Tab-separated table of C-alpha atoms in Angstrom:
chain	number	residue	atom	x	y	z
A	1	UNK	CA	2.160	87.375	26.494
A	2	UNK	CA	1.397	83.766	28.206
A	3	UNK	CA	-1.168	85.485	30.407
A	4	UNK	CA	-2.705	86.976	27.509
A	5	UNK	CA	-2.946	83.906	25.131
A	6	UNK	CA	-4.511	82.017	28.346
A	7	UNK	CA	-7.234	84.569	28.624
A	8	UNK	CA	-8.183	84.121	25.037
A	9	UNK	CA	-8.238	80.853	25.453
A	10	UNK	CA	-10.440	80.821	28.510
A	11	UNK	CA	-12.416	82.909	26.812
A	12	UNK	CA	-12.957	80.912	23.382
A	13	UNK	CA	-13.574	77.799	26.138
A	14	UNK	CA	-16.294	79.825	27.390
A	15	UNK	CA	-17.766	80.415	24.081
A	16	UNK	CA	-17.382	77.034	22.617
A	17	UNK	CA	-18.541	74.924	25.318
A	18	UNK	CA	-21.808	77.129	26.214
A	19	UNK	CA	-22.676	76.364	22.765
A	20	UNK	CA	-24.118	73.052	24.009
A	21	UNK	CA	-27.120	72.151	25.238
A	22	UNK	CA	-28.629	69.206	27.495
A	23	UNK	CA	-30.220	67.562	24.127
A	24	UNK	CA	-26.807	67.123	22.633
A	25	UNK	CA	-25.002	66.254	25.888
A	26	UNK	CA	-25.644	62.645	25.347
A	27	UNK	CA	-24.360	62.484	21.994
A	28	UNK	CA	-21.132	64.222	23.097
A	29	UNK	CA	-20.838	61.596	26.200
A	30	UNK	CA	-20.755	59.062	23.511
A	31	UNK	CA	-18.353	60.584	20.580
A	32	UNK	CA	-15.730	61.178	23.745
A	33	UNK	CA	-15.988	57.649	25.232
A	34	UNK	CA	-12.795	55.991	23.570
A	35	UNK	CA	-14.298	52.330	23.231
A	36	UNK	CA	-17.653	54.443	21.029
A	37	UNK	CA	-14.850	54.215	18.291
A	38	UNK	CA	-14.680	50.649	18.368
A	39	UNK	CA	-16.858	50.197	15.206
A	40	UNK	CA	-14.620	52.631	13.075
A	41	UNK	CA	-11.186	50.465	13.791
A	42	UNK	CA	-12.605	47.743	12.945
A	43	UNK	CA	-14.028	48.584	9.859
A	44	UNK	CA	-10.101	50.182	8.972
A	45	UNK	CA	-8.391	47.003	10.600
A	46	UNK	CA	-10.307	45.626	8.030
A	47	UNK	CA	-9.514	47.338	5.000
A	48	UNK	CA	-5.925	47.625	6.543
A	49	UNK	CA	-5.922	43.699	6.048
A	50	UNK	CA	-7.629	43.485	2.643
A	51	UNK	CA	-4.943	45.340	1.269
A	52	UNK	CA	-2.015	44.855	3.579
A	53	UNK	CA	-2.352	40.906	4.473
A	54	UNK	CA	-1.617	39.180	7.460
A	55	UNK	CA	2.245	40.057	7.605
A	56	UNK	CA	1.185	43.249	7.252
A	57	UNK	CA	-1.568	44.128	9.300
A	58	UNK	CA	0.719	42.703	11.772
A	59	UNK	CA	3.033	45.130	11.758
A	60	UNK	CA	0.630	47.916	11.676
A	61	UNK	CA	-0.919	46.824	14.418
A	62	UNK	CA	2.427	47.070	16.398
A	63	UNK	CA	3.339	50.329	15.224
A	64	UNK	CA	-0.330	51.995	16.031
A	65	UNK	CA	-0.225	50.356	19.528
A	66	UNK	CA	3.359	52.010	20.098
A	67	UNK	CA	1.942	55.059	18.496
A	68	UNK	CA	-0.968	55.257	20.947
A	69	UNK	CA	1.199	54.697	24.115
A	70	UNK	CA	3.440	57.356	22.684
A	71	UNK	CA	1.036	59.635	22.387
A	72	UNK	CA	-0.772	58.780	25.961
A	73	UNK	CA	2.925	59.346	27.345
A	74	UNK	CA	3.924	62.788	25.782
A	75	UNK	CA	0.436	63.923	26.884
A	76	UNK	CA	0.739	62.512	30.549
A	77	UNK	CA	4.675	64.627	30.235
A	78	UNK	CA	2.852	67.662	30.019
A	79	UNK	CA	0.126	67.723	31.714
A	80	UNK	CA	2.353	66.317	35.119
A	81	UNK	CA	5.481	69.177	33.542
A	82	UNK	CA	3.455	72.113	33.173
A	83	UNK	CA	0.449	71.130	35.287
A	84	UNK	CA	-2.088	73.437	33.829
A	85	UNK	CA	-5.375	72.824	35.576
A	86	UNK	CA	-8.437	71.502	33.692
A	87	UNK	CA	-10.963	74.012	33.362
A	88	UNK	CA	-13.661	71.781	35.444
A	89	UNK	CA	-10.943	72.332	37.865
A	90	UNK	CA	-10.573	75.859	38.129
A	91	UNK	CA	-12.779	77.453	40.808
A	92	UNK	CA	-13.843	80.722	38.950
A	93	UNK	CA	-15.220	78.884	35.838
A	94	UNK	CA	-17.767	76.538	37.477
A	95	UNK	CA	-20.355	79.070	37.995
A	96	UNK	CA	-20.075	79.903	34.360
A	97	UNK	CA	-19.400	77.034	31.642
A	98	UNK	CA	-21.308	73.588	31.375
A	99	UNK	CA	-19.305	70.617	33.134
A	100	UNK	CA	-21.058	67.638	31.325
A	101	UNK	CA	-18.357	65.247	31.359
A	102	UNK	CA	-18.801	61.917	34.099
A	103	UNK	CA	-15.208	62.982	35.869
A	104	UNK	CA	-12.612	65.666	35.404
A	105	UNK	CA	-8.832	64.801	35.991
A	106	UNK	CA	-6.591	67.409	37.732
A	107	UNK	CA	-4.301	68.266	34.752
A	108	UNK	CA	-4.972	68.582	31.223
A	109	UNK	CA	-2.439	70.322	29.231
A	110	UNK	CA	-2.406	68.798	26.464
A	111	UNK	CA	-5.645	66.321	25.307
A	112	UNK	CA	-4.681	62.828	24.904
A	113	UNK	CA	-7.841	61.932	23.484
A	114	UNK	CA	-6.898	64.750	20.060
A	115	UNK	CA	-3.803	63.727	20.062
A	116	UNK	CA	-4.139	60.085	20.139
A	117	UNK	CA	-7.331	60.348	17.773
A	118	UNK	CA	-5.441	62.627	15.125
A	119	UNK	CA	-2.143	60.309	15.517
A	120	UNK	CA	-4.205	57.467	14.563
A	121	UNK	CA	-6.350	59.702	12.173
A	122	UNK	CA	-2.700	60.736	10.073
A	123	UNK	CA	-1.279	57.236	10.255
A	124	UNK	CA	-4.719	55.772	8.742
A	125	UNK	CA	-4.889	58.301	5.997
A	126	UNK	CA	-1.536	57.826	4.949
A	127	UNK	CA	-1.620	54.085	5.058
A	128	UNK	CA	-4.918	53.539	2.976
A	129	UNK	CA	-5.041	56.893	0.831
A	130	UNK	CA	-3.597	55.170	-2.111
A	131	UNK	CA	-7.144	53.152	-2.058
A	132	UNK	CA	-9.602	55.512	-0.632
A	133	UNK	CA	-9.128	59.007	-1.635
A	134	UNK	CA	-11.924	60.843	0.153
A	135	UNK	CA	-11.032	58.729	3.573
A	136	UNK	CA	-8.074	61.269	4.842
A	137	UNK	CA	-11.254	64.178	4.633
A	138	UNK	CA	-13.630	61.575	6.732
A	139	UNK	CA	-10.413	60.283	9.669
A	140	UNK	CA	-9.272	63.821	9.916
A	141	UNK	CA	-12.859	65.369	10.212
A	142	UNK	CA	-13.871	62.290	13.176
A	143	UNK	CA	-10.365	63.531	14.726
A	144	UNK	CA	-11.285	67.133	14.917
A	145	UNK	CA	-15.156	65.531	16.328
A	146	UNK	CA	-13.680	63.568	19.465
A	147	UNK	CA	-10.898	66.349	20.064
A	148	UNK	CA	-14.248	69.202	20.316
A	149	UNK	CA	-15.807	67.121	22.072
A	150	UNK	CA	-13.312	67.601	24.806
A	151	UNK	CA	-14.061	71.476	25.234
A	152	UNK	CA	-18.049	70.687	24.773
A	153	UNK	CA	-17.611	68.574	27.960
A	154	UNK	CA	-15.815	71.072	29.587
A	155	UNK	CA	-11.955	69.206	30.577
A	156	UNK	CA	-10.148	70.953	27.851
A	157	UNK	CA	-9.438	74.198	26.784
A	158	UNK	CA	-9.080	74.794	22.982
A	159	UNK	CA	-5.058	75.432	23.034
A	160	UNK	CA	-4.884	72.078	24.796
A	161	UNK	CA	-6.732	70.869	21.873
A	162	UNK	CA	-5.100	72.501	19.189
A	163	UNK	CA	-1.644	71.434	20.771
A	164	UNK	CA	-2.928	67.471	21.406
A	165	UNK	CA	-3.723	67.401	17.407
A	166	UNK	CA	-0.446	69.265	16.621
A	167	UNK	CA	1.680	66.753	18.391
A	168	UNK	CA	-0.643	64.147	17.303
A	169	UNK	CA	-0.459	64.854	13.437
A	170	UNK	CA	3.685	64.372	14.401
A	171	UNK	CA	3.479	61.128	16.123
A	172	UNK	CA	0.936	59.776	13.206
A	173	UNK	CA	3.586	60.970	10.459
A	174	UNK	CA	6.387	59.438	12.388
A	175	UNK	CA	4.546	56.185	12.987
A	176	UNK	CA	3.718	56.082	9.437
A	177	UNK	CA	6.819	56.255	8.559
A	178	UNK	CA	8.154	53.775	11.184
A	179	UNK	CA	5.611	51.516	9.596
A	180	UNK	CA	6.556	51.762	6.251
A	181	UNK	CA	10.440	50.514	7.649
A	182	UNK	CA	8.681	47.159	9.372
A	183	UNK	CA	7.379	46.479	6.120
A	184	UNK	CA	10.009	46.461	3.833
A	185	UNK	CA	11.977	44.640	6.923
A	186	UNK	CA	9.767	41.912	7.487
A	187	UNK	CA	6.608	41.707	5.018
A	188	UNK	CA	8.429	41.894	1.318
């Protein structure tokens, strides 16, 4: 049953990342870089501290940099546990997908860049959904952006995608909640 779920998901790779082309390669490049992103935190630190203070902004800030090493952690647990080989790594694929990415690591089961992008794409959307209805739709949508861009580059396989937002949505939900504790403890 493993065996066959892998060869589905080899195959979807196949299909998803020859959908690109050398005009959007650059663009992907970009979305995947993690400091591209830069703009977009900044612009939610800010509304983070219009509504949240100083106090407060504080202790978000705390709990989304232990949510990001978290998430970096779990990921780096199984990809060194299980030790499923990226698909720019496997020998039988190279002739056949687009490798666009600037380097390929040895192990990538599961994607630290969808998990740590949906983590922080949960815990923003729960923390300033109160204010900005439509802004879960818009964090969850860039999420699902950076995590495709993983397969479009060709280091990721869509279950390793799927499975870095899965645990990612946990670790947002948990931080969010973790959150909500420092500020009752220390802000009011």
């Amino acid at each position: 049953m493993i065996e066959e779920l892998l060869k589905y998901d080899t195959e979807l790779f196949l299909f998803l990342n020859k959908l690109g082309n050398t005009s959007w390669d650059g663009f992907w490049l970009i979305v995947t870089e993690k400091w591209s992103s830069i703009p977009i935190y900044a612009f939610l630190l800010y509304l983070v501290y219009k509504h949240y203070g100083l106090k407060g902004t504080l202790v978000v800030l705390i709990s989304v940099a232990l949510m990001i090493t978290a998430t970096d952690q779990l990921a780096n647990l199984f990809k060194y546990g299980i030790k499923r080989p990226r698909p720019c790594q496997v020998e039988t694929l190279r002739e056949t997908m687009r490798y666009v990415a600037v380097r390929c690591g040895r192990y990538g089961y599961f994607s630290a860049h969808a998990a740590s992008s949906m983590a922080a794409a949960v815990f923003l959307s729960l923390l300033l959904k109160k204010w900005y209805r439509y802004l879960p739709f818009l964090l969850l949508f860039w999420a699902a952006v950076v995590a495709y861009s993983r397969v479009y580059l060709g280091v990721h396989y869509p279950l390793d995608i799927v499975t870095g937002m899965f645990f990612g949505s946990l670790i947002g939900l948990l931080f969010y909640k973790i959150q909500r504790w420092g500020q009752r403890r220390f802000v009011k």
